[in-house]
XYZ file of C-alpha atoms in Angstrom:
750
model
C 0.027 -0.263 -0.084
C 1.287 3.212 -0.839
C 1.682 5.908 1.937
C 2.461 9.442 1.207
C 5.978 11.138 1.835
C 4.236 13.770 4.604
C 2.237 10.992 5.762
C 5.214 8.815 6.650
C 6.958 12.200 8.174
C 4.082 12.499 10.231
C 3.565 9.177 11.505
C 7.361 9.363 12.229
C 7.218 12.539 14.142
C 4.170 10.639 16.063
C 5.771 8.146 16.762
C 8.763 9.799 18.469
C 6.865 12.076 20.282
C 5.031 8.974 21.890
C 8.124 7.239 22.846
C 9.444 10.678 24.376
C 6.494 10.603 26.481
C 6.636 7.391 27.534
C 10.437 7.440 28.020
C 10.151 10.699 30.290
C 7.377 8.985 32.535
C 10.104 5.783 32.937
C 12.660 8.144 34.811
C 10.372 7.954 38.150
C 10.562 4.155 37.798
C 14.578 4.084 37.761
C 14.401 6.489 40.627
C 12.149 5.050 42.610
C 13.484 1.421 42.264
C 16.360 2.281 44.634
C 13.598 2.727 47.371
C 12.721 -0.874 49.199
C 10.482 0.941 51.060
C 8.070 1.657 47.669
C 8.162 -1.991 46.949
C 5.070 -4.643 47.834
C 4.689 -7.757 46.430
C 8.131 -7.567 44.513
C 6.501 -4.396 42.435
C 6.687 -0.943 43.038
C 3.455 0.564 44.531
C 1.525 3.415 43.214
C 1.298 7.165 43.810
C -2.495 7.845 43.740
C -4.209 7.619 46.715
C -7.685 7.762 44.786
C -5.969 4.937 42.504
C -6.426 2.248 45.142
C -10.307 2.598 44.551
C -9.834 1.584 40.978
C -7.449 -0.647 42.046
C -10.001 -2.615 44.624
C -12.525 -2.575 42.117
C -10.673 -4.309 39.569
C -9.337 -6.729 42.369
C -12.726 -7.621 43.037
C -13.982 -7.878 39.428
C -10.983 -10.433 38.582
C -12.308 -12.164 42.056
C -15.862 -12.010 40.742
C -17.674 -10.628 43.776
C -17.456 -8.143 46.659
C -19.289 -7.185 49.547
C -22.510 -5.699 49.672
C -22.121 -1.814 51.064
C -18.559 -1.901 50.934
C -18.050 0.489 48.341
C -15.896 -0.793 45.866
C -15.498 0.463 42.549
C -16.894 -2.376 40.885
C -17.506 -2.138 37.254
C -16.383 1.409 37.324
C -14.413 2.415 33.846
C -11.174 2.459 34.944
C -11.416 -0.864 37.033
C -13.476 -2.427 34.054
C -10.373 -1.720 31.724
C -7.803 -2.782 33.895
C -9.677 -5.979 34.387
C -9.818 -6.250 30.225
C -6.037 -5.659 30.702
C -5.244 -8.272 33.321
C -7.234 -10.995 31.247
C -5.403 -10.427 27.725
C -2.046 -9.400 29.111
C 0.339 -11.560 30.512
C 1.708 -8.981 33.408
C 0.759 -9.130 37.199
C -2.072 -6.783 38.340
C 0.502 -4.788 40.216
C 2.972 -4.121 37.206
C -0.491 -3.116 35.046
C -1.799 -0.755 37.766
C 1.734 1.017 37.698
C 2.437 1.591 34.186
C -1.018 1.690 32.740
C -0.785 5.823 32.638
C 2.878 5.707 31.209
C 1.285 3.860 28.324
C -2.236 5.462 28.152
C -1.737 9.162 28.864
C 1.154 9.446 26.375
C -1.750 9.111 23.770
C -2.175 12.836 24.200
C 0.476 13.332 21.269
C -2.081 11.787 19.064
C -4.879 14.337 19.023
C -2.610 17.073 19.237
C -0.313 16.723 16.407
C -4.051 15.785 14.407
C -5.386 18.892 15.062
C -1.883 20.357 14.187
C -1.826 18.720 10.953
C -5.465 20.144 10.119
C -4.251 23.576 10.839
C -0.706 22.868 8.635
C 1.240 24.001 12.025
C 3.848 21.244 10.702
C 6.978 20.827 13.235
C 5.339 23.286 15.463
C 2.412 20.335 16.059
C 5.374 17.962 16.960
C 6.973 20.453 19.611
C 3.397 20.766 20.836
C 2.623 17.226 21.530
C 6.400 17.199 23.407
C 5.385 20.230 25.513
C 1.579 18.726 26.048
C 2.807 15.103 26.866
C 5.355 16.513 30.010
C 3.796 19.646 31.203
C 3.766 19.803 34.991
C 0.450 19.251 35.818
C -0.207 16.707 33.242
C 2.800 14.971 34.185
C 2.365 14.834 37.582
C -1.243 13.607 37.227
C -0.118 10.878 34.661
C 3.086 9.859 35.760
C 4.219 6.034 36.437
C 2.025 5.016 39.346
C -0.248 7.374 38.704
C -3.332 5.163 38.555
C -6.338 7.478 37.929
C -8.789 8.249 35.672
C -6.785 11.416 34.361
C -4.868 9.194 32.193
C -7.423 9.743 29.720
C -9.230 12.485 31.106
C -7.587 14.932 28.982
C -7.068 12.558 25.951
C -10.577 11.688 25.133
C -11.804 15.381 24.987
C -9.003 16.415 22.669
C -10.115 13.580 20.380
C -13.446 15.087 20.404
C -12.267 18.744 19.842
C -10.418 17.162 17.056
C -13.344 15.536 15.267
C -15.251 18.494 15.482
C -12.579 20.342 13.649
C -12.074 18.110 11.333
C -15.923 17.749 10.665
C -16.201 21.653 10.026
C -13.133 21.884 7.528
C -13.547 18.338 5.841
C -17.265 17.675 6.408
C -16.540 13.832 6.204
C -19.018 11.081 7.593
C -16.092 9.264 9.572
C -15.838 12.526 11.961
C -19.458 12.160 11.933
C -19.718 8.805 13.420
C -16.580 8.940 15.439
C -17.511 12.357 17.268
C -20.658 10.974 19.468
C -18.623 7.489 19.902
C -15.890 9.632 21.573
C -18.488 11.636 23.353
C -20.304 8.684 24.801
C -17.173 6.828 25.559
C -15.021 9.902 27.296
C -18.644 9.895 29.857
C -18.692 6.307 30.559
C -14.953 6.489 31.242
C -15.248 9.972 33.053
C -18.484 11.138 34.188
C -17.070 13.856 36.212
C -16.691 15.493 32.185
C -20.210 16.185 31.787
C -20.260 19.821 32.377
C -17.076 20.422 29.945
C -18.978 17.894 26.972
C -21.886 19.757 27.253
C -19.615 23.077 27.137
C -18.093 21.652 23.873
C -21.788 20.577 22.217
C -23.121 24.215 23.115
C -19.844 25.911 21.618
C -20.094 23.582 18.376
C -23.736 24.239 17.934
C -23.581 28.204 18.441
C -20.277 28.199 16.110
C -21.996 26.601 13.341
C -25.249 28.510 13.597
C -22.926 31.874 12.977
C -20.633 30.212 9.975
C -22.259 26.993 8.830
C -26.105 27.584 9.709
C -27.057 25.864 6.565
C -25.312 22.682 6.482
C -27.508 19.795 7.658
C -24.245 17.348 8.504
C -23.430 19.919 11.507
C -27.013 19.746 13.397
C -26.998 15.928 12.545
C -23.476 16.023 14.398
C -25.108 18.079 17.257
C -28.035 15.883 17.743
C -25.968 12.826 17.714
C -23.788 13.995 20.587
C -26.846 14.973 22.785
C -27.993 11.313 22.284
C -24.788 10.045 23.799
C -24.846 12.159 26.981
C -28.668 11.351 27.499
C -29.637 8.981 30.261
C -30.564 6.202 27.660
C -28.228 3.154 27.850
C -25.348 2.807 25.853
C -26.705 0.443 23.436
C -29.968 1.998 22.688
C -27.872 5.467 22.310
C -25.544 3.722 19.935
C -28.515 1.531 18.256
C -30.292 5.057 17.587
C -27.734 6.676 16.448
C -26.705 4.009 13.977
C -30.322 4.228 12.865
C -30.097 8.021 12.367
C -26.948 7.852 10.842
C -27.846 5.018 7.975
C -31.177 7.148 7.002
C -28.981 10.263 6.909
C -26.490 8.712 4.422
C -29.259 6.565 2.577
C -31.928 9.022 2.474
C -30.961 12.691 3.017
C -33.352 13.623 1.468
C -35.923 13.477 4.260
C -33.522 15.465 6.677
C -34.722 18.900 5.723
C -34.513 21.578 8.382
C -38.190 21.128 9.973
C -37.308 17.393 10.541
C -33.585 18.008 11.936
C -35.199 20.572 13.997
C -37.686 18.489 15.394
C -34.960 15.572 16.076
C -32.728 18.296 17.837
C -35.790 19.791 20.103
C -36.710 15.955 21.220
C -32.932 15.247 22.066
C -32.604 18.323 24.157
C -36.142 17.939 25.585
C -35.190 14.291 26.865
C -31.864 15.581 27.881
C -33.141 18.227 30.246
C -36.117 15.768 31.351
C -33.475 13.544 32.308
C -31.983 15.816 34.566
C -29.189 17.127 32.448
C -28.299 20.441 34.120
C -28.026 18.768 38.153
C -24.259 17.398 37.366
C -23.281 20.910 35.994
C -25.059 22.794 39.206
C -23.640 20.481 41.467
C -19.639 20.801 40.004
C -20.283 24.723 39.794
C -21.784 24.816 43.872
C -18.698 22.857 44.742
C -16.000 23.746 43.401
C -16.331 27.290 42.543
C -19.083 28.459 45.339
C -17.239 26.127 47.639
C -20.302 25.365 49.446
C -20.455 21.770 51.167
C -23.618 19.773 50.218
C -23.663 17.999 53.163
C -24.928 21.053 55.246
C -28.189 21.124 52.958
C -28.760 17.096 53.352
C -28.122 17.303 56.969
C -31.551 19.277 57.632
C -30.200 21.004 60.301
C -26.596 20.315 61.360
C -23.760 22.248 59.420
C -20.906 20.263 59.331
C -17.227 21.408 58.344
C -16.863 22.709 54.797
C -14.354 19.841 53.157
C -13.320 21.728 50.423
C -11.654 24.386 51.993
C -9.073 21.797 53.417
C -8.072 20.086 50.148
C -5.001 21.822 48.218
C -6.715 20.665 44.920
C -9.554 22.883 45.112
C -7.860 25.689 46.589
C -6.682 29.008 45.033
C -3.348 29.245 43.330
C -0.699 31.836 42.628
C -0.437 32.935 39.190
C 3.379 31.895 38.893
C 2.311 28.330 39.925
C -0.478 28.412 37.713
C 1.622 29.232 34.378
C 4.184 26.594 35.276
C 1.614 23.662 35.976
C -0.183 24.472 32.373
C 3.450 25.082 29.998
C 5.953 23.965 32.248
C 7.480 27.824 32.897
C 5.989 31.345 32.594
C 7.995 31.938 29.348
C 6.152 29.255 27.589
C 3.325 30.269 29.124
C 3.499 33.759 27.568
C 4.787 32.280 24.131
C 1.990 29.988 24.296
C -0.920 32.539 25.083
C 0.487 35.057 22.386
C 0.367 31.698 19.880
C -3.087 30.831 20.915
C -4.476 34.712 19.847
C -2.311 33.951 16.713
C -4.116 30.516 16.039
C -7.571 31.679 17.215
C -7.392 34.492 14.299
C -5.836 32.079 11.680
C -8.496 29.253 12.622
C -11.677 30.432 13.960
C -12.722 26.902 14.524
C -10.230 26.328 17.299
C -12.839 28.461 19.326
C -14.006 24.924 20.121
C -11.349 24.365 22.191
C -11.801 27.119 24.611
C -14.481 25.238 26.871
C -11.018 23.178 27.821
C -8.845 26.842 28.494
C -11.745 28.083 30.272
C -11.915 25.207 32.497
C -8.134 25.109 33.025
C -8.004 28.447 33.843
C -10.701 28.044 36.376
C -7.766 26.563 38.712
C -7.004 30.298 39.674
C -10.652 29.793 41.641
C -11.264 26.139 41.289
C -7.810 24.939 42.240
C -4.634 23.421 40.836
C -6.451 20.238 39.428
C -7.914 21.961 36.598
C -4.515 23.375 35.109
C -4.434 19.991 33.452
C -7.454 21.019 30.928
C -5.369 23.759 29.716
C -2.174 22.291 28.886
C -3.188 20.753 25.049
C -4.936 23.651 24.133
C -1.688 26.130 25.317
C 0.429 23.368 23.469
C -1.068 24.355 20.448
C -0.658 27.853 20.887
C 3.101 27.448 21.473
C 2.841 25.638 18.282
C 1.732 28.623 16.256
C 3.772 31.004 18.249
C 7.071 28.424 17.120
C 6.170 29.101 13.449
C 5.044 32.471 13.814
C 8.666 33.305 15.009
C 10.489 31.203 12.789
C 9.161 31.993 9.679
C 9.356 35.713 10.648
C 13.265 35.430 11.464
C 13.788 33.330 8.145
C 11.984 36.815 6.302
C 14.055 38.787 8.482
C 16.639 40.604 6.182
C 19.573 42.382 8.288
C 22.630 44.239 7.329
C 25.872 44.444 8.470
C 25.420 46.824 10.883
C 21.808 46.043 12.270
C 23.026 42.563 12.844
C 26.342 44.075 15.057
C 23.705 46.085 17.002
C 21.264 43.490 17.560
C 24.386 41.084 18.830
C 25.417 43.846 21.537
C 22.053 44.420 22.572
C 21.209 40.720 23.255
C 24.325 40.469 25.421
C 23.773 43.496 27.211
C 20.215 42.179 28.250
C 21.614 38.930 28.960
C 23.831 40.667 31.441
C 21.177 42.854 33.135
C 18.875 40.061 33.207
C 21.322 38.033 35.093
C 22.183 40.626 37.539
C 18.279 41.292 38.083
C 18.003 37.343 38.160
C 20.650 37.172 41.006
C 19.665 40.618 42.722
C 15.504 39.547 42.757
C 16.486 35.398 43.336
C 13.721 35.051 40.170
C 13.372 31.873 38.032
C 11.276 33.841 35.741
C 14.007 36.506 35.322
C 16.687 33.441 34.698
C 14.352 32.084 32.010
C 14.744 35.424 30.317
C 18.376 35.669 30.676
C 19.115 32.465 29.214
C 16.511 33.375 26.343
C 18.977 36.237 25.285
C 21.609 33.762 24.501
C 19.700 31.573 22.562
C 18.438 35.121 20.709
C 22.286 35.751 20.083
C 22.681 33.135 18.137
C 19.632 33.217 16.072
C 20.497 37.194 15.067
C 24.394 35.377 14.212
C 23.281 32.675 11.944
C 20.485 34.926 10.518
C 22.123 34.490 6.788
C 22.559 30.946 7.198
C 19.221 29.575 6.969
C 20.217 25.855 8.073
C 22.042 26.986 10.789
C 19.117 29.463 11.776
C 16.740 26.603 11.592
C 18.869 24.707 13.751
C 19.170 27.466 16.492
C 15.515 28.287 16.597
C 14.611 24.662 17.037
C 17.042 24.545 20.087
C 15.569 27.709 21.324
C 12.069 26.360 21.125
C 13.240 23.196 22.507
C 14.762 25.208 25.841
C 11.353 27.172 26.259
C 9.001 24.665 25.837
C 11.032 21.518 27.159
C 13.889 22.318 29.676
C 11.696 23.458 32.516
C 9.540 20.487 31.868
C 12.275 17.824 31.823
C 14.126 19.652 34.561
C 10.625 19.316 36.888
C 10.376 15.497 35.942
C 13.834 15.336 37.517
C 12.666 17.126 40.277
C 9.684 15.539 41.200
C 10.306 12.655 43.119
C 7.072 11.417 44.491
C 6.697 8.814 47.197
C 4.364 6.012 47.174
C 1.067 6.068 48.953
C 2.249 4.017 52.162
C 5.506 2.758 52.581
C 6.200 -0.840 52.461
C 5.970 -1.470 56.147
C 2.481 0.708 56.297
C 1.350 -1.515 53.275
C 2.488 -4.849 55.228
C 0.599 -3.612 58.709
C -2.829 -3.274 56.674
C -2.135 -6.369 54.504
C -1.908 -8.087 58.097
C -4.844 -6.742 59.381
C -6.888 -8.752 56.097
C -6.217 -11.994 58.332
C -7.519 -10.623 61.475
C -10.543 -8.708 60.416
C -13.360 -9.924 58.269
C -14.321 -8.476 54.962
C -17.732 -6.781 56.622
C -15.758 -5.497 59.464
C -14.868 -1.932 59.804
C -11.987 0.239 60.127
C -11.979 3.401 61.221
C -9.422 5.892 59.976
C -9.409 9.360 57.841
C -10.539 9.500 54.539
C -6.864 9.975 53.139
C -6.307 6.364 54.163
C -9.705 5.030 53.292
C -9.099 3.414 49.615
C -5.372 1.514 50.778
C -7.143 0.596 53.613
C -9.778 -1.195 51.623
C -7.516 -2.197 49.130
C -4.435 -4.126 51.196
C -7.130 -4.951 54.182
C -10.296 -5.959 52.322
C -12.528 -4.637 54.883
C -15.015 -1.666 55.194
C -14.588 1.957 55.933
C -16.560 5.127 56.690
C -14.778 7.527 54.443
C -12.511 7.824 51.543
C -11.254 9.617 48.660
C -15.191 9.664 47.479
C -17.168 9.770 50.485
C -15.503 12.608 52.709
C -18.119 15.493 52.649
C -18.300 17.010 56.380
C -20.576 14.563 57.426
C -18.743 11.773 56.423
C -15.632 12.786 57.952
C -17.430 14.366 61.517
C -17.586 10.490 62.591
C -13.765 9.650 61.918
C -12.819 12.866 63.437
C -14.569 12.606 66.469
C -13.313 9.127 66.990
C -9.415 10.387 66.867
C -9.766 13.533 68.161
C -11.721 13.047 71.378
C -11.134 10.848 74.435
C -11.104 7.208 74.411
C -14.085 6.420 76.035
C -16.182 8.867 73.449
C -14.446 7.043 70.611
C -15.129 3.787 71.498
C -18.621 4.764 71.929
C -18.649 6.749 68.782
C -16.963 4.169 66.647
C -19.476 1.435 67.647
C -22.520 4.374 66.884
C -21.198 5.443 63.826
C -20.319 1.704 62.239
C -23.741 0.362 63.037
C -25.697 3.344 61.974
C -24.032 3.517 58.614
C -24.911 0.171 58.043
C -28.462 1.045 58.730
C -28.099 3.710 56.656
C -27.453 1.464 53.307
C -30.912 -0.078 54.048
C -33.198 2.807 55.787
C -31.017 6.061 54.467
C -31.384 8.602 57.280
C -31.447 12.458 56.459
C -28.623 12.590 59.056
C -27.112 10.105 60.877
C -25.941 11.725 63.801
C -29.828 13.100 63.913
C -30.705 9.601 63.642
C -28.547 8.681 66.763
C -29.835 11.454 69.274
C -33.470 10.486 67.884
C -33.178 7.065 69.043
C -31.202 8.337 72.508
C -33.819 10.461 73.457
C -31.748 13.391 73.492
C -32.426 16.558 71.264
C -29.011 18.585 72.126
C -26.124 17.576 70.472
C -23.927 18.753 73.257
C -25.636 16.332 75.800
C -25.312 13.526 73.512
C -21.846 13.556 73.406
C -21.705 14.075 76.898
C -23.634 10.636 77.461
C -21.063 8.898 74.876
C -18.001 10.089 76.946
C -19.190 8.150 79.909
C -18.067 4.623 80.151
C -21.671 3.536 81.467
C -23.246 4.204 78.137
C -25.494 1.385 77.255
C -25.525 0.893 73.527
C -28.948 -0.037 71.832
C -29.276 -2.460 69.236
C -27.098 -5.292 67.812
C -23.160 -5.185 67.491
C -23.308 -6.879 63.931
C -19.718 -6.620 63.190
C -15.986 -5.881 64.838
C -14.881 -2.123 64.602
C -11.404 -1.327 64.406
C -9.469 2.050 64.392
C -6.197 2.720 62.197
C -4.110 5.417 63.673
C -0.481 6.062 61.769
C 2.151 8.054 62.728
C 1.697 10.189 59.025
C -1.733 11.460 60.208
C 0.253 14.016 63.016
C 1.039 16.098 59.714
C -2.935 16.624 59.399
C -3.906 16.096 62.964
C -5.049 19.857 63.127
C -7.374 19.214 60.128
C -8.424 15.908 60.984
C -9.821 17.457 64.653
C -11.593 20.429 62.610
C -14.237 18.200 61.562
C -15.810 17.628 65.012
C -14.554 20.544 67.218
C -17.501 22.521 65.633
C -20.467 23.909 66.545
C -23.200 21.948 64.390
C -25.634 24.848 64.456
C -23.297 27.145 62.385
C -20.079 24.922 60.929
C -17.591 26.817 62.656
C -14.722 25.518 65.274
C -16.477 26.317 68.579
C -13.805 25.267 71.027
C -10.075 26.643 69.561
C -7.758 23.910 69.895
C -3.716 23.655 68.758
C -2.259 20.784 67.515
C 1.156 21.604 65.039
C 3.495 18.976 63.305
C 7.059 20.480 62.439
C 10.867 19.392 62.228
C 13.751 21.413 63.217
C 15.229 23.778 60.864
C 17.782 25.659 62.752
C 19.214 26.660 65.828
C 20.312 30.027 67.555
C 21.984 30.950 70.536
C 19.340 30.618 72.596
C 16.530 28.572 70.614
C 15.564 25.884 68.347
C 13.549 26.916 65.230
C 11.122 24.796 64.160
C 9.222 24.333 60.386
C 5.897 25.807 61.474
C 7.255 28.832 62.756
C 7.755 28.204 66.021
C 10.561 28.222 68.247
C 11.592 26.343 71.390
C 14.025 27.571 74.373
C 17.121 25.336 73.810
C 16.384 23.954 77.524
C 13.060 22.539 76.408
C 11.028 24.719 78.488
C 9.449 27.329 76.832
C 7.771 27.630 73.648
C 7.174 31.307 71.445
C 4.281 30.882 69.671
C 3.341 33.979 67.085
C 5.920 35.858 69.050
C 4.014 34.784 72.775
C 6.490 33.179 74.781
C 4.845 30.330 77.485
C 6.156 28.049 79.734
C 5.564 24.014 78.781
C 2.947 22.360 80.951
C 4.558 18.847 79.956
C 7.540 17.670 77.800
C 7.386 13.828 76.435
C 10.176 12.778 74.670
C 9.193 9.518 72.781
C 12.113 7.245 72.359
C 9.844 4.182 70.936
C 6.423 4.462 70.027
C 5.949 0.417 69.215
C 7.602 -0.409 72.829
C 5.937 2.635 74.542
C 9.071 3.991 75.932
C 9.218 7.658 76.799
C 10.148 10.075 79.422
C 7.799 12.384 80.609
C 8.919 15.777 82.169
C 6.545 17.977 84.025
C 7.417 21.759 83.754
C 4.674 23.904 84.513
C 1.183 22.735 85.879
C -0.636 26.037 84.866
C 0.504 26.342 81.160
C -1.822 24.853 78.782
C 0.859 23.745 76.156
C 2.307 19.908 75.580
C 5.209 19.133 73.786
C 6.463 15.776 72.180
C 9.968 15.141 70.860
C 10.177 12.305 68.609
C 13.584 11.177 67.252
C 15.128 12.471 65.239
C 13.865 15.809 64.846
C 10.060 15.766 65.189
C 8.150 17.736 67.661
C 4.514 17.738 68.071
C 3.443 20.880 70.013
C -0.620 21.079 71.145
C -3.010 22.267 73.855
C -4.311 19.728 76.613
C -7.662 18.883 74.417
C -5.514 17.506 71.811
C -3.243 16.198 74.344
C -6.130 13.873 76.102
C -7.194 13.217 72.120
C -7.445 9.334 71.608
C -4.752 9.576 68.744
C -1.880 10.858 70.710
C -2.840 9.264 73.862
C -3.258 5.641 72.349
C -0.894 6.180 69.512
C 2.239 7.626 70.946
C 1.846 7.025 74.748
C -0.128 3.617 74.427
C -2.726 4.435 76.982
C -5.415 3.058 76.383
C -8.677 1.454 78.315
C -8.311 -2.488 78.026
C -12.056 -2.938 78.999
C -12.582 -0.462 75.398
C -9.578 -1.497 73.405
C -7.425 -4.308 72.233
C -3.805 -3.786 70.514
C -3.862 -5.961 67.595
C -1.257 -4.223 65.657
C 1.942 -2.225 66.726
C 4.612 -0.914 64.635
C 6.415 2.152 64.834
C 4.319 3.712 61.796
C 1.098 2.557 62.845
C -1.026 1.084 65.470
C -4.601 -0.684 65.194
C -6.978 -1.103 67.866
C -10.404 -3.311 68.543
C -13.227 -1.951 69.587
C -14.313 -3.996 72.208
C -17.374 -2.102 72.759
């Protein structure tokens, strides 16, 4: 079969871009392989917490069953895809989930180069593919071991945009058929994409209403996409689309304006009646307006707003925003200029704007959204490169002009270097190095071959240098260490599949995967009302912890069969309490009498790593349930030694401690310490306690080699501090079933 020369070149560059993306992701494998603590079952573990949810679902699909109400992701898209790969590939399950993101996320180069090819961007499209595949945010969320839906969450909408553009430019039936298919597959794979898909469809319709209003092909594409996002089962959607497609091709004369308008009206009507706006309103409410839906669902209680504690939905500064999208501020500026040029030359590229807008919402909605803008800005960089390359190749300069510009570049380099040193600015360093490349570009202005090479090196520097530097520096650890994983795996031999492990939501998915148990909260179930109970158990006294652990588990199971508006209110109602403070006072007594059957065992997981977030953990239950605000301020801070002065020890949280370890300075105020605890061995409960000032409310722990915990009395008396660090617990209430330096697991006897 004859293949055109330009097609061969395109396929070769596509192959190179894909290999580049894959190879870059193998660097983490190379680095992590040096650490034994990252291995379990003879394979590197994954770096994505949420990935364990899909791993659990895939594991259960391979086993062929899972427990009722265990929240397993059995049958979810990524779990199903993993299950299929496990069945057809000769690799272990752990190997598949480790490498899936490497090979699937690298597919991003295909739609980017296809779009670039449609716009005749040539070699610029190749550079765009390279940049997009390793830009900071895209790499962070698709690196080796990042087993999560992000590996295709950007690839698929890029294909949708490509087929939209191709349909407009080529008017081919293949695009008409593939467009709804990719839309349907994208929604199945990543249900959270609904808002983006609706925005793409809406903009596609508006654009064509302006520029191609007389073309029936465009309207049919819109109708097909509306059908593909409706609430029909996928096989019904495919049948309807197939029938309409066949009729449109074979009986095109029937598809007049009125008939197409009727089909469009029916598609929109059904979409609205099936709740088509609900997912959009929910996501706007959570990510943009930052409201916690659990407050409204509680019908009275106002729980702590969880999304205020998640870094991924927090505001980010402009510099970090630009770096995550384009790897550097310089590349971002070039890409943005190129994007304007691209939109001016190719109006159809406006169809990619929803992805760009969603990416730019990161300035308000959190850094996780920057990933959406990566491919769009990368294509902008392609256009910028082509424009600058053409400009310099057509630039005619005389000898005096060349000398002038060479001197200007040299002077600019010196100025920016000095400013870079003075202000300690990486951004200024980028510009300083840029003038070196500009120097050689001007120097070779009359030698076309060397000029092309200089322009290429400059483009590679701007687009890839900082991205590759980021890959080298971004050495993410696995979610858990080998020791922690062994602890959870051993718990599987102690607990039954119907038993519960109460832990903070960060550890929910890994616990379920390794221990094969149930949890109260996880990465997908952690609204304020969900996190209240683990927070209460961990941050209150041990009697309250034991009683609430039993209550929360049994009422959670009841809630699956007879849903409550609010579980806490259901508890209070059954115990004839209308005031939550009185109810909490009641369960703080050892004499509290639990009503009902104890249907399963309950365990509490306390890891040492939680000390870094324990202040956040405690916030969810130390609140006024009528306002959602913290009602009794508490203090807990984990820090490491940064340095020493003549009189004090400086900690990483801004707190300083006197060298004799008797006084602490917080926010400029010095106070004596009530009790200083030197923890020698957490596992063996070996520690030294030194009383200093009974009137002080500040307690301090020192854990070798340089870890300090500073807290008030409320946190000192919490179950987590007393049971984990001091091994002080009532043996009538708890049994210590697993004990090591990194974590402890207690069985509740209530």
